[in-house]
Tab-separated table of C-alpha atoms in Angstrom:
chain	number	residue	atom	x	y	z
I	1	MET	CA	-28.647	-13.694	8.202
I	2	ALA	CA	-30.299	-10.554	6.861
I	3	LYS	CA	-32.864	-11.238	4.167
I	4	GLN	CA	-31.988	-9.902	0.738
I	5	SER	CA	-34.738	-8.178	-1.203
I	6	SER	CA	-36.268	-10.073	-4.111
I	7	ILE	CA	-37.415	-6.872	-5.853
I	8	LYS	CA	-36.139	-6.622	-9.416
I	9	THR	CA	-36.542	-3.387	-11.338
I	10	PRO	CA	-35.078	-1.980	-14.536
I	11	ALA	CA	-32.158	0.389	-14.046
I	12	MET	CA	-32.818	4.092	-14.412
I	13	GLU	CA	-31.383	5.215	-17.707
I	14	TYR	CA	-29.022	8.158	-17.920
I	15	GLY	CA	-30.616	11.133	-19.604
I	16	ARG	CA	-34.172	9.811	-19.802
I	17	ASP	CA	-36.605	12.622	-20.689
I	18	GLY	CA	-33.672	14.990	-21.029
I	19	GLU	CA	-32.861	14.968	-17.307
I	20	THR	CA	-30.061	13.376	-15.336
I	21	PRO	CA	-31.629	10.846	-12.922
I	22	PRO	CA	-30.630	10.903	-9.254
I	23	ALA	CA	-29.127	7.413	-9.524
I	24	ILE	CA	-27.850	4.949	-12.075
I	25	SER	CA	-26.985	1.272	-11.857
I	26	ASN	CA	-23.557	-0.094	-12.635
I	27	ARG	CA	-24.157	-2.891	-15.117
I	28	ARG	CA	-20.524	-4.006	-14.811
I	29	ALA	CA	-20.723	-4.797	-11.095
I	30	SER	CA	-19.778	-8.406	-10.448
I	31	ARG	CA	-21.222	-11.002	-8.053
I	32	ILE	CA	-18.560	-13.617	-8.716
I	33	PRO	CA	-16.057	-14.838	-6.102
I	34	TYR	CA	-13.079	-12.526	-5.670
I	35	PRO	CA	-11.027	-13.152	-8.826
I	36	ASP	CA	-7.568	-13.674	-7.303
I	37	GLU	CA	-7.573	-15.921	-4.236
I	38	GLN	CA	-3.876	-15.385	-3.509
I	39	LYS	CA	-4.234	-11.595	-3.642
I	40	LYS	CA	-7.285	-11.850	-1.405
I	41	ILE	CA	-5.365	-13.735	1.292
I	42	LYS	CA	-2.340	-11.443	1.024
I	43	ASP	CA	-4.387	-8.242	1.292
I	44	ILE	CA	-6.368	-9.469	4.316
I	45	GLU	CA	-3.087	-10.313	6.043
I	46	ARG	CA	-1.697	-6.918	5.037
I	47	THR	CA	-4.662	-5.142	6.628
I	48	GLU	CA	-4.058	-6.981	9.895
I	49	GLU	CA	-0.366	-6.052	9.724
I	50	GLU	CA	-1.195	-2.380	9.253
I	51	ARG	CA	-3.556	-2.397	12.219
I	52	LYS	CA	-0.614	-3.531	14.336
I	53	TRP	CA	1.581	-0.751	12.937
I	54	LEU	CA	-0.973	1.863	13.964
I	55	SER	CA	-1.741	0.335	17.349
I	56	SER	CA	0.786	2.476	19.237
I	57	TRP	CA	0.374	5.808	17.415
I	58	ARG	CA	-0.515	8.403	20.022
I	59	LEU	CA	-2.993	10.139	17.696
I	60	LEU	CA	-5.108	7.062	17.086
I	61	ASN	CA	-7.590	5.554	19.505
I	62	HIS	CA	-6.674	1.949	20.081
I	63	SER	CA	-10.109	0.395	19.906
I	64	ALA	CA	-12.496	-0.075	17.014
I	65	THR	CA	-14.769	2.867	16.305
I	66	PRO	CA	-18.379	2.459	17.496
I	67	LEU	CA	-20.970	0.728	15.354
I	68	TRP	CA	-24.142	2.454	16.533
I	69	SER	CA	-27.573	0.941	15.993
I	70	LEU	CA	-30.331	3.488	15.257
I	71	PRO	CA	-33.602	1.504	15.572
I	72	LYS	CA	-35.962	4.469	15.647
I	73	LEU	CA	-34.546	6.014	12.483
I	74	ALA	CA	-34.588	2.586	10.821
I	75	ALA	CA	-38.292	2.263	11.599
I	76	THR	CA	-38.948	5.751	10.221
I	77	LEU	CA	-37.168	4.794	6.984
I	78	GLY	CA	-39.064	1.504	6.689
I	79	ILE	CA	-36.037	-0.795	6.972
I	80	ALA	CA	-35.178	-3.555	9.443
I	81	GLN	CA	-31.953	-2.085	10.819
I	82	LEU	CA	-29.648	0.890	10.406
I	83	ARG	CA	-26.099	0.904	11.737
I	84	VAL	CA	-23.618	3.764	11.657
I	85	LYS	CA	-19.863	3.118	11.787
I	86	ASP	CA	-18.669	6.263	13.555
I	87	GLU	CA	-15.239	7.301	12.272
I	88	SER	CA	-15.454	10.611	14.127
I	89	LYS	CA	-14.201	8.543	17.083
I	90	ARG	CA	-11.173	7.184	15.227
I	91	SER	CA	-8.772	9.831	16.426
I	92	PRO	CA	-8.493	13.373	17.788
I	93	LEU	CA	-8.253	14.171	14.055
I	94	ALA	CA	-11.970	13.223	13.938
I	95	SER	CA	-12.012	11.466	10.573
I	96	PHE	CA	-11.316	8.187	8.791
I	97	LYS	CA	-8.324	9.855	7.097
I	98	ALA	CA	-6.350	9.042	10.262
I	99	LEU	CA	-5.997	5.543	8.765
I	100	GLY	CA	-4.912	6.166	5.176
I	101	ALA	CA	-2.308	8.927	5.455
I	102	PRO	CA	-0.117	7.381	8.205
I	103	ILE	CA	-0.149	3.951	6.551
I	104	ALA	CA	0.853	5.494	3.224
I	105	LEU	CA	3.621	7.505	4.888
I	106	ILE	CA	5.035	4.418	6.620
I	107	ARG	CA	5.047	2.414	3.391
I	108	LEU	CA	6.601	5.312	1.470
I	109	ILE	CA	9.419	5.559	4.011
I	110	LEU	CA	10.014	1.795	3.871
I	111	ARG	CA	10.291	1.997	0.059
I	112	LEU	CA	12.614	5.015	0.152
I	113	TYR	CA	14.975	3.618	2.779
I	114	PRO	CA	15.043	-0.175	2.366
I	115	GLU	CA	18.616	-0.391	3.649
I	116	ARG	CA	17.720	1.190	7.026
I	117	SER	CA	15.534	-1.706	8.217
I	118	PHE	CA	13.134	0.661	9.941
I	119	GLU	CA	10.593	-0.954	12.254
I	120	PRO	CA	7.236	0.220	10.823
I	121	ALA	CA	5.468	0.885	14.137
I	122	ALA	CA	8.477	2.831	15.414
I	123	ILE	CA	8.263	5.333	12.541
I	124	LEU	CA	5.156	7.016	13.967
I	125	ALA	CA	6.685	6.788	17.440
I	126	GLY	CA	9.396	9.194	16.227
I	127	ARG	CA	12.289	6.804	16.691
I	128	TYR	CA	13.847	7.740	13.338
I	129	GLN	CA	13.357	11.505	13.365
I	130	ASP	CA	17.059	12.210	12.773
I	131	ASP	CA	17.021	9.949	9.707
I	132	LEU	CA	13.884	11.530	8.243
I	133	ARG	CA	14.542	15.266	8.634
I	134	ALA	CA	15.594	15.556	4.978
I	135	LEU	CA	12.361	13.950	3.722
I	136	THR	CA	9.581	16.287	2.558
I	137	VAL	CA	6.083	15.045	1.808
I	138	ILE	CA	3.367	17.084	0.120
I	139	THR	CA	-0.308	16.719	-0.700
I	140	ALA	CA	-3.370	18.618	-1.824
I	141	THR	CA	-6.390	18.468	0.442
I	142	ASP	CA	-9.860	19.746	1.269
I	143	GLY	CA	-8.899	19.424	4.932
I	144	ASN	CA	-9.041	15.981	6.544
I	145	HIS	CA	-6.401	14.141	4.497
I	146	GLY	CA	-3.950	17.023	4.821
I	147	ARG	CA	-4.489	17.201	8.560
I	148	ALA	CA	-3.859	13.462	8.927
I	149	LEU	CA	-0.701	13.608	6.810
I	150	ALA	CA	0.585	16.636	8.733
I	151	ALA	CA	0.041	14.806	12.018
I	152	ALA	CA	1.757	11.638	10.773
I	153	ALA	CA	4.670	13.639	9.366
I	154	GLN	CA	5.113	15.520	12.634
I	155	SER	CA	5.140	12.229	14.579
I	156	SER	CA	7.669	10.734	12.161
I	157	GLY	CA	9.955	13.748	12.009
I	158	CYS	CA	9.723	14.608	8.316
I	159	ARG	CA	8.746	17.920	6.750
I	160	CYS	CA	5.208	18.366	5.397
I	161	VAL	CA	3.832	20.834	2.827
I	162	ILE	CA	0.073	21.092	2.290
I	163	VAL	CA	-1.528	22.707	-0.768
I	164	LEU	CA	-4.956	24.228	-0.179
I	165	HIS	CA	-7.315	25.583	-2.810
I	166	ALA	CA	-9.298	28.798	-2.489
I	167	ARG	CA	-12.437	27.183	-1.050
I	168	VAL	CA	-10.773	25.546	1.957
I	169	SER	CA	-11.779	27.477	5.080
I	170	THR	CA	-9.320	29.287	7.317
I	171	GLU	CA	-10.550	27.080	10.148
I	172	ARG	CA	-9.427	23.940	8.302
I	173	GLU	CA	-6.125	25.581	7.371
I	174	GLN	CA	-5.387	26.381	11.011
I	175	ALA	CA	-6.170	22.817	12.059
I	176	ILE	CA	-3.571	21.544	9.567
I	177	ALA	CA	-0.954	24.161	10.445
I	178	ALA	CA	-1.266	23.186	14.118
I	179	PHE	CA	0.659	20.018	13.234
I	180	GLY	CA	3.604	21.957	11.850
I	181	ALA	CA	2.757	21.743	8.157
I	182	GLU	CA	3.732	24.519	5.747
I	183	ILE	CA	0.701	25.833	3.860
I	184	VAL	CA	0.612	26.779	0.182
I	185	ARG	CA	-2.542	28.439	-1.173
I	186	VAL	CA	-3.659	28.271	-4.818
I	187	ALA	CA	-6.570	29.705	-6.752
I	188	GLY	CA	-9.230	27.387	-8.128
I	189	ASN	CA	-10.656	24.119	-6.793
I	190	TYR	CA	-9.353	20.798	-5.464
I	191	ASP	CA	-8.114	19.637	-8.869
I	192	ALA	CA	-6.002	22.802	-9.167
I	193	SER	CA	-4.393	22.054	-5.809
I	194	VAL	CA	-3.622	18.468	-6.889
I	195	LYS	CA	-1.802	19.757	-9.969
I	196	GLU	CA	0.152	22.302	-7.938
I	197	ALA	CA	1.209	19.679	-5.400
I	198	ALA	CA	2.492	17.461	-8.227
I	199	ARG	CA	4.365	20.416	-9.760
I	200	LEU	CA	6.012	21.419	-6.484
I	201	ALA	CA	7.022	17.830	-5.789
I	202	ALA	CA	8.625	17.429	-9.223
I	203	THR	CA	10.437	20.776	-8.937
I	204	ASN	CA	11.805	20.237	-5.427
I	205	GLY	CA	12.310	16.498	-5.202
I	206	TRP	CA	9.503	16.101	-2.656
I	207	HIS	CA	7.180	13.111	-2.365
I	208	VAL	CA	3.426	13.318	-2.984
I	209	VAL	CA	1.203	11.453	-0.510
I	210	SER	CA	-2.208	11.684	-2.171
I	211	ASP	CA	-5.283	9.463	-2.351
I	212	THR	CA	-5.795	10.611	-5.947
I	213	SER	CA	-3.972	8.496	-8.525
I	214	TYR	CA	-2.791	9.611	-11.941
I	215	SER	CA	-0.518	8.297	-14.679
I	216	GLY	CA	2.676	6.970	-13.115
I	217	TYR	CA	1.423	7.551	-9.571
I	218	GLU	CA	-0.398	4.591	-8.056
I	219	ASP	CA	1.642	3.084	-5.199
I	220	VAL	CA	0.768	5.657	-2.538
I	221	PRO	CA	-2.929	6.000	-3.500
I	222	GLY	CA	-3.105	2.205	-3.449
I	223	ASP	CA	-1.644	2.138	0.074
I	224	ILE	CA	-4.197	4.698	1.249
I	225	MET	CA	-7.097	2.903	-0.416
I	226	ARG	CA	-6.187	-0.493	1.024
I	227	GLY	CA	-5.649	1.094	4.437
I	228	TYR	CA	-9.347	1.897	4.573
I	229	GLY	CA	-9.962	-1.847	4.541
I	230	ILE	CA	-9.337	-1.645	8.309
I	231	ILE	CA	-12.806	-0.114	8.589
I	232	SER	CA	-14.357	-3.129	6.844
I	233	GLN	CA	-12.353	-5.556	8.953
I	234	GLU	CA	-13.624	-3.925	12.142
I	235	ILE	CA	-17.219	-3.932	10.897
I	236	ILE	CA	-17.081	-7.659	10.129
I	237	GLU	CA	-15.713	-8.378	13.603
I	238	GLN	CA	-18.336	-6.183	15.246
I	239	ILE	CA	-21.329	-7.775	13.524
I	240	SER	CA	-20.241	-11.402	13.901
I	241	ASP	CA	-22.374	-13.495	16.222
I	242	PRO	CA	-20.918	-15.108	19.370
I	243	ALA	CA	-20.120	-18.276	17.422
I	244	GLY	CA	-17.964	-16.228	15.070
I	245	GLN	CA	-20.266	-16.397	12.069
I	246	PRO	CA	-20.326	-13.136	10.109
I	247	PHE	CA	-23.651	-11.394	9.703
I	248	THR	CA	-24.171	-10.047	6.192
I	249	PHE	CA	-25.922	-6.671	6.046
I	250	THR	CA	-27.872	-6.198	2.834
I	251	HIS	CA	-26.856	-2.650	1.853
I	252	ILE	CA	-24.047	-0.177	2.383
I	253	PHE	CA	-24.229	3.522	1.431
I	254	LEU	CA	-20.762	5.059	0.979
I	255	GLN	CA	-19.413	8.542	0.290
I	256	GLY	CA	-17.733	9.039	-3.077
I	257	GLY	CA	-14.960	11.655	-3.243
I	258	VAL	CA	-12.189	10.547	-5.608
I	259	GLY	CA	-13.168	6.958	-4.808
I	260	ALA	CA	-10.471	5.836	-2.360
I	261	LEU	CA	-12.765	5.202	0.615
I	262	PRO	CA	-15.509	3.249	-1.183
I	263	ALA	CA	-12.925	1.303	-3.180
I	264	GLY	CA	-10.990	0.303	-0.058
I	265	VAL	CA	-14.105	-0.642	1.902
I	266	LEU	CA	-15.848	-2.518	-0.925
I	267	ASP	CA	-12.735	-4.354	-2.065
I	268	TYR	CA	-12.252	-5.778	1.425
I	269	LEU	CA	-15.944	-6.725	1.729
I	270	TRP	CA	-15.757	-8.497	-1.631
I	271	LYS	CA	-12.661	-10.405	-0.499
I	272	PHE	CA	-14.435	-11.503	2.675
I	273	TYR	CA	-18.012	-12.144	1.514
I	274	GLY	CA	-17.459	-13.031	-2.133
I	275	PRO	CA	-20.742	-13.222	-4.104
I	276	ARG	CA	-22.667	-12.568	-0.856
I	277	ARG	CA	-21.276	-9.057	-0.561
I	278	PRO	CA	-23.853	-6.349	0.296
I	279	THR	CA	-25.511	-4.132	-2.297
I	280	SER	CA	-23.487	-0.918	-2.459
I	281	VAL	CA	-24.623	2.615	-3.259
I	282	ILE	CA	-22.037	5.378	-3.807
I	283	VAL	CA	-23.242	8.851	-2.790
I	284	GLU	CA	-21.872	12.160	-4.111
I	285	PRO	CA	-22.846	15.840	-4.145
I	286	ARG	CA	-24.854	16.594	-7.267
I	287	GLN	CA	-22.295	19.193	-8.366
I	288	ALA	CA	-19.286	16.910	-7.687
I	289	ASP	CA	-20.408	13.694	-9.379
I	290	CYS	CA	-17.148	12.345	-10.813
I	291	LEU	CA	-17.885	8.713	-9.866
I	292	TYR	CA	-21.454	8.915	-11.157
I	293	GLN	CA	-20.058	10.215	-14.454
I	294	SER	CA	-17.423	7.460	-14.418
I	295	ALA	CA	-20.185	4.852	-14.161
I	296	HIS	CA	-22.014	6.472	-17.051
I	297	LEU	CA	-18.924	6.708	-19.287
I	298	ASP	CA	-17.179	3.501	-18.102
I	299	ARG	CA	-13.924	5.318	-17.373
I	300	ALA	CA	-12.511	7.531	-14.648
I	301	ALA	CA	-14.222	10.819	-15.436
I	302	HIS	CA	-14.671	14.446	-14.425
I	303	ALA	CA	-17.615	15.837	-12.500
I	304	SER	CA	-20.307	17.610	-14.473
I	305	GLY	CA	-20.876	20.478	-12.011
I	306	ALA	CA	-19.130	23.334	-10.251
I	307	ILE	CA	-17.454	21.101	-7.607
I	308	ASP	CA	-18.510	23.446	-4.819
I	309	SER	CA	-20.322	21.770	-1.933
I	310	ILE	CA	-20.703	21.969	1.829
I	311	MET	CA	-19.577	18.323	1.652
I	312	ALA	CA	-16.012	19.596	1.368
I	313	GLY	CA	-14.352	16.198	1.509
I	314	LEU	CA	-16.458	15.037	-1.439
I	315	ALA	CA	-16.016	18.148	-3.587
I	316	CYS	CA	-13.694	16.380	-6.031
I	317	GLY	CA	-13.677	17.044	-9.739
I	318	GLU	CA	-11.972	13.923	-11.068
I	319	ALA	CA	-12.193	10.260	-10.092
I	320	SER	CA	-9.026	8.403	-9.132
I	321	PRO	CA	-8.329	5.921	-11.967
I	322	LEU	CA	-6.955	3.380	-9.486
I	323	ALA	CA	-10.051	3.556	-7.289
I	324	TRP	CA	-12.278	3.385	-10.354
I	325	GLN	CA	-10.729	0.059	-11.355
I	326	VAL	CA	-12.137	-1.372	-8.117
I	327	LEU	CA	-15.472	0.453	-8.130
I	328	ARG	CA	-16.132	-0.480	-11.749
I	329	VAL	CA	-16.683	-4.105	-10.688
I	330	SER	CA	-17.715	-3.800	-7.022
I	331	ALA	CA	-20.110	-0.823	-6.738
I	332	ASP	CA	-23.732	-1.507	-7.669
I	333	TYR	CA	-25.273	1.984	-7.836
I	334	PHE	CA	-24.206	5.629	-7.971
I	335	MET	CA	-26.399	8.473	-6.769
I	336	THR	CA	-26.213	12.203	-6.105
I	337	VAL	CA	-27.669	14.297	-3.297
I	338	GLU	CA	-28.111	17.994	-2.652
I	339	ASP	CA	-26.269	19.980	0.003
I	340	SER	CA	-29.612	20.413	1.765
I	341	ASP	CA	-29.913	16.605	2.006
I	342	ALA	CA	-26.556	16.439	3.800
I	343	THR	CA	-27.616	19.179	6.211
I	344	THR	CA	-30.828	17.301	6.994
I	345	ALA	CA	-28.833	14.128	7.699
I	346	MET	CA	-26.386	16.017	9.938
I	347	ARG	CA	-29.272	17.351	12.002
I	348	GLN	CA	-30.959	13.936	12.148
I	349	LEU	CA	-27.815	12.324	13.494
I	350	ALA	CA	-27.168	15.139	15.971
I	351	ALA	CA	-30.706	15.063	17.345
I	352	GLY	CA	-30.887	11.391	18.223
I	353	ASN	CA	-34.354	10.238	19.147
I	354	GLY	CA	-35.576	7.829	21.761
I	355	GLN	CA	-33.275	4.809	21.471
I	356	ASP	CA	-31.035	6.497	18.896
I	357	VAL	CA	-27.828	7.985	20.289
I	358	PRO	CA	-26.861	11.488	19.053
I	359	ILE	CA	-23.899	11.420	16.628
I	360	VAL	CA	-21.630	14.250	15.503
I	361	ALA	CA	-21.249	14.102	11.715
I	362	GLY	CA	-19.869	16.741	9.383
I	363	ALA	CA	-21.471	17.288	5.997
I	364	SER	CA	-19.254	14.742	4.247
I	365	GLY	CA	-19.704	12.322	7.139
I	366	ALA	CA	-23.488	12.470	6.833
I	367	ALA	CA	-23.561	11.964	3.053
I	368	GLY	CA	-24.182	8.207	3.215
I	369	LEU	CA	-27.201	8.691	5.453
I	370	ALA	CA	-28.369	11.527	3.202
I	371	GLY	CA	-28.363	9.099	0.278
I	372	LEU	CA	-30.292	6.495	2.255
I	373	GLN	CA	-32.893	9.021	3.373
I	374	VAL	CA	-33.379	10.309	-0.157
I	375	ALA	CA	-33.716	6.737	-1.462
I	376	CYS	CA	-36.197	5.688	1.219
I	377	GLY	CA	-38.350	8.722	0.447
I	378	ASN	CA	-38.410	8.051	-3.292
I	379	GLN	CA	-40.304	4.921	-4.313
I	380	PRO	CA	-38.530	4.382	-7.660
I	381	LEU	CA	-35.131	4.659	-5.926
I	382	ARG	CA	-36.282	2.460	-3.075
I	383	ALA	CA	-37.326	-0.223	-5.552
I	384	MET	CA	-34.193	0.250	-7.656
I	385	PHE	CA	-31.915	-0.373	-4.668
I	386	GLY	CA	-34.085	-3.200	-3.300
I	387	LEU	CA	-34.736	-1.448	0.017
I	388	ASN	CA	-37.616	-2.872	2.055
I	389	GLU	CA	-38.668	-3.877	5.549
I	390	HIS	CA	-36.087	-6.678	5.554
I	391	SER	CA	-33.098	-4.454	4.706
I	392	HIS	CA	-30.152	-4.177	7.091
I	393	VAL	CA	-28.267	-1.045	6.088
I	394	LEU	CA	-24.820	0.231	7.020
I	395	VAL	CA	-23.550	3.802	6.601
I	396	ILE	CA	-20.185	5.245	7.629
I	397	ASN	CA	-19.887	8.585	9.372
I	398	THR	CA	-16.518	9.592	7.944
I	399	GLU	CA	-15.961	12.777	9.963
I	400	GLY	CA	-17.016	14.690	13.050
I	401	ASP	CA	-17.098	18.465	13.394
I	402	THR	CA	-13.734	18.965	11.689
I	403	ALA	CA	-14.798	22.571	10.997
I	404	PRO	CA	-16.591	23.415	14.282
I	405	SER	CA	-17.970	26.804	13.286
I	406	ILE	CA	-19.411	25.451	10.024
I	407	TYR	CA	-20.901	22.502	11.901
I	408	GLN	CA	-22.613	24.770	14.437
I	409	THR	CA	-23.998	26.972	11.673
I	410	LEU	CA	-25.474	24.013	9.789
I	411	VAL	CA	-26.771	22.032	12.774
I	412	GLY	CA	-27.679	24.861	15.132
I	413	GLU	CA	-25.736	23.234	17.973
I	414	SER	CA	-22.046	22.746	18.692
I	415	GLY	CA	-20.396	19.380	18.293
I	416	GLN	CA	-19.376	19.484	21.949
I	417	SER	CA	-23.017	19.898	22.960
I	418	VAL	CA	-24.035	16.906	20.844
I	419	LEU	CA	-21.240	14.819	22.364
I	420	ALA	CA	-22.402	15.772	25.845
I	421	ARG	CA	-25.892	14.469	25.021
I	422	GLN	CA	-24.353	11.372	23.454
I	423	SER	CA	-22.434	10.662	26.647
I	424	SER	CA	-25.539	11.047	28.796
I	425	ARG	CA	-27.546	8.591	26.652
I	426	GLN	CA	-24.744	6.150	25.908
I	427	SER	CA	-25.178	4.184	29.125
I	428	GLY	CA	-28.645	3.135	27.990
I	429	HIS	CA	-27.327	1.339	24.893
I	430	ARG	CA	-26.675	-2.371	24.725
I	431	PRO	CA	-22.966	-3.311	24.558
I	432	SER	CA	-23.446	-4.617	21.002
I	433	ASP	CA	-24.429	-1.136	19.859
I	434	GLN	CA	-20.910	0.203	20.277
I	435	ALA	CA	-18.487	-2.659	20.122
I	436	CYS	CA	-14.939	-1.764	21.108
I	437	LEU	CA	-12.348	-4.195	19.838
I	438	PRO	CA	-8.557	-3.909	19.979
I	439	MET	CA	-6.945	-2.203	16.995
I	440	ALA	CA	-4.382	-4.974	16.794
I	441	HIS	CA	-4.666	-8.671	17.498
I	442	GLY	CA	-1.945	-10.961	18.731
């Protein structure tokens, strides 16, 4: 078992000396056993069920995503171990969103048509296309979620409308449109696109499939959030020892966004590990700090900045209230990073070094590592988070080069070139460095 740090330090206070600190502690985070044992059992079984539903979708790879070990970078950071769960390998869609959107679409269809007795796995196989042609789904997106929903809708046979705000690149728009989605453009930022998607749905009788919850809209965001528990389930399987005993890493650094990913991942880890769950740090762009502000105000809150970041998937102005309910009691710390920190992390992952395999990570995908690197280079943060030479840290690379031209500009090398170097070095890694487990179990 990884050794937990014994360092105890006072939490950084919000607004000390008139400045916003780079991180704050969540005094409401709980270390008690998961509060509802029956819900815990039901949700773990539900996650396994959903893995089976997705096991035959042609746009999803049918093995667990790699869990890379980066020993050289870990040594540089002064920690015992660093592992990267690489969601860029999840699907040709190149992001973790390939889990949430299709699961939410399946569950929405099952709720809308209970009398049809649809077989869940057969929905994404296109078996019910004639029945679903009249169904229209819509969402707002910064890119990855919309692309995943468009792909799932195309596979299922329903119509899909995607609302994009002004800052979404043409490259991301084209990637979504390639799956047959109809594109609507709006002025403003992500929050403006969320409002427009809700308006269009109400006007036309369409159905919103969004990971952002709001008053009266929680079922679908809840489905998406819980779907991300598949990532946690895979991680636990991949780090168990041969006797089946789970290894507990000490820390996990997770991207923020509206909160759906960290809420889904942390909720599952809490269900599984109980009070022994790892210390969690939520990482956001400084100018899109809605979860940081939520921790400060103890309610789902708005970001304090301009919500414009190269970490496009994290450029969210308002926290999801549903996700915040989970994070309020399961996330230990909230921190912000600069765009330059994300770029540095992207380049670090792409370079590889010695034993460390090169990894393709977009700006949002590299945010967790960016937070870890900032913390390890800042002694007060390092002490605050309890990071030391005994720490076993996990980060999740949530996306690959989903905008290839932007990736090449920021990294100075194409994603394809990095993957070629990854392939050439991969044979030198131990099998445990990139476990591949079936998506579904009998």
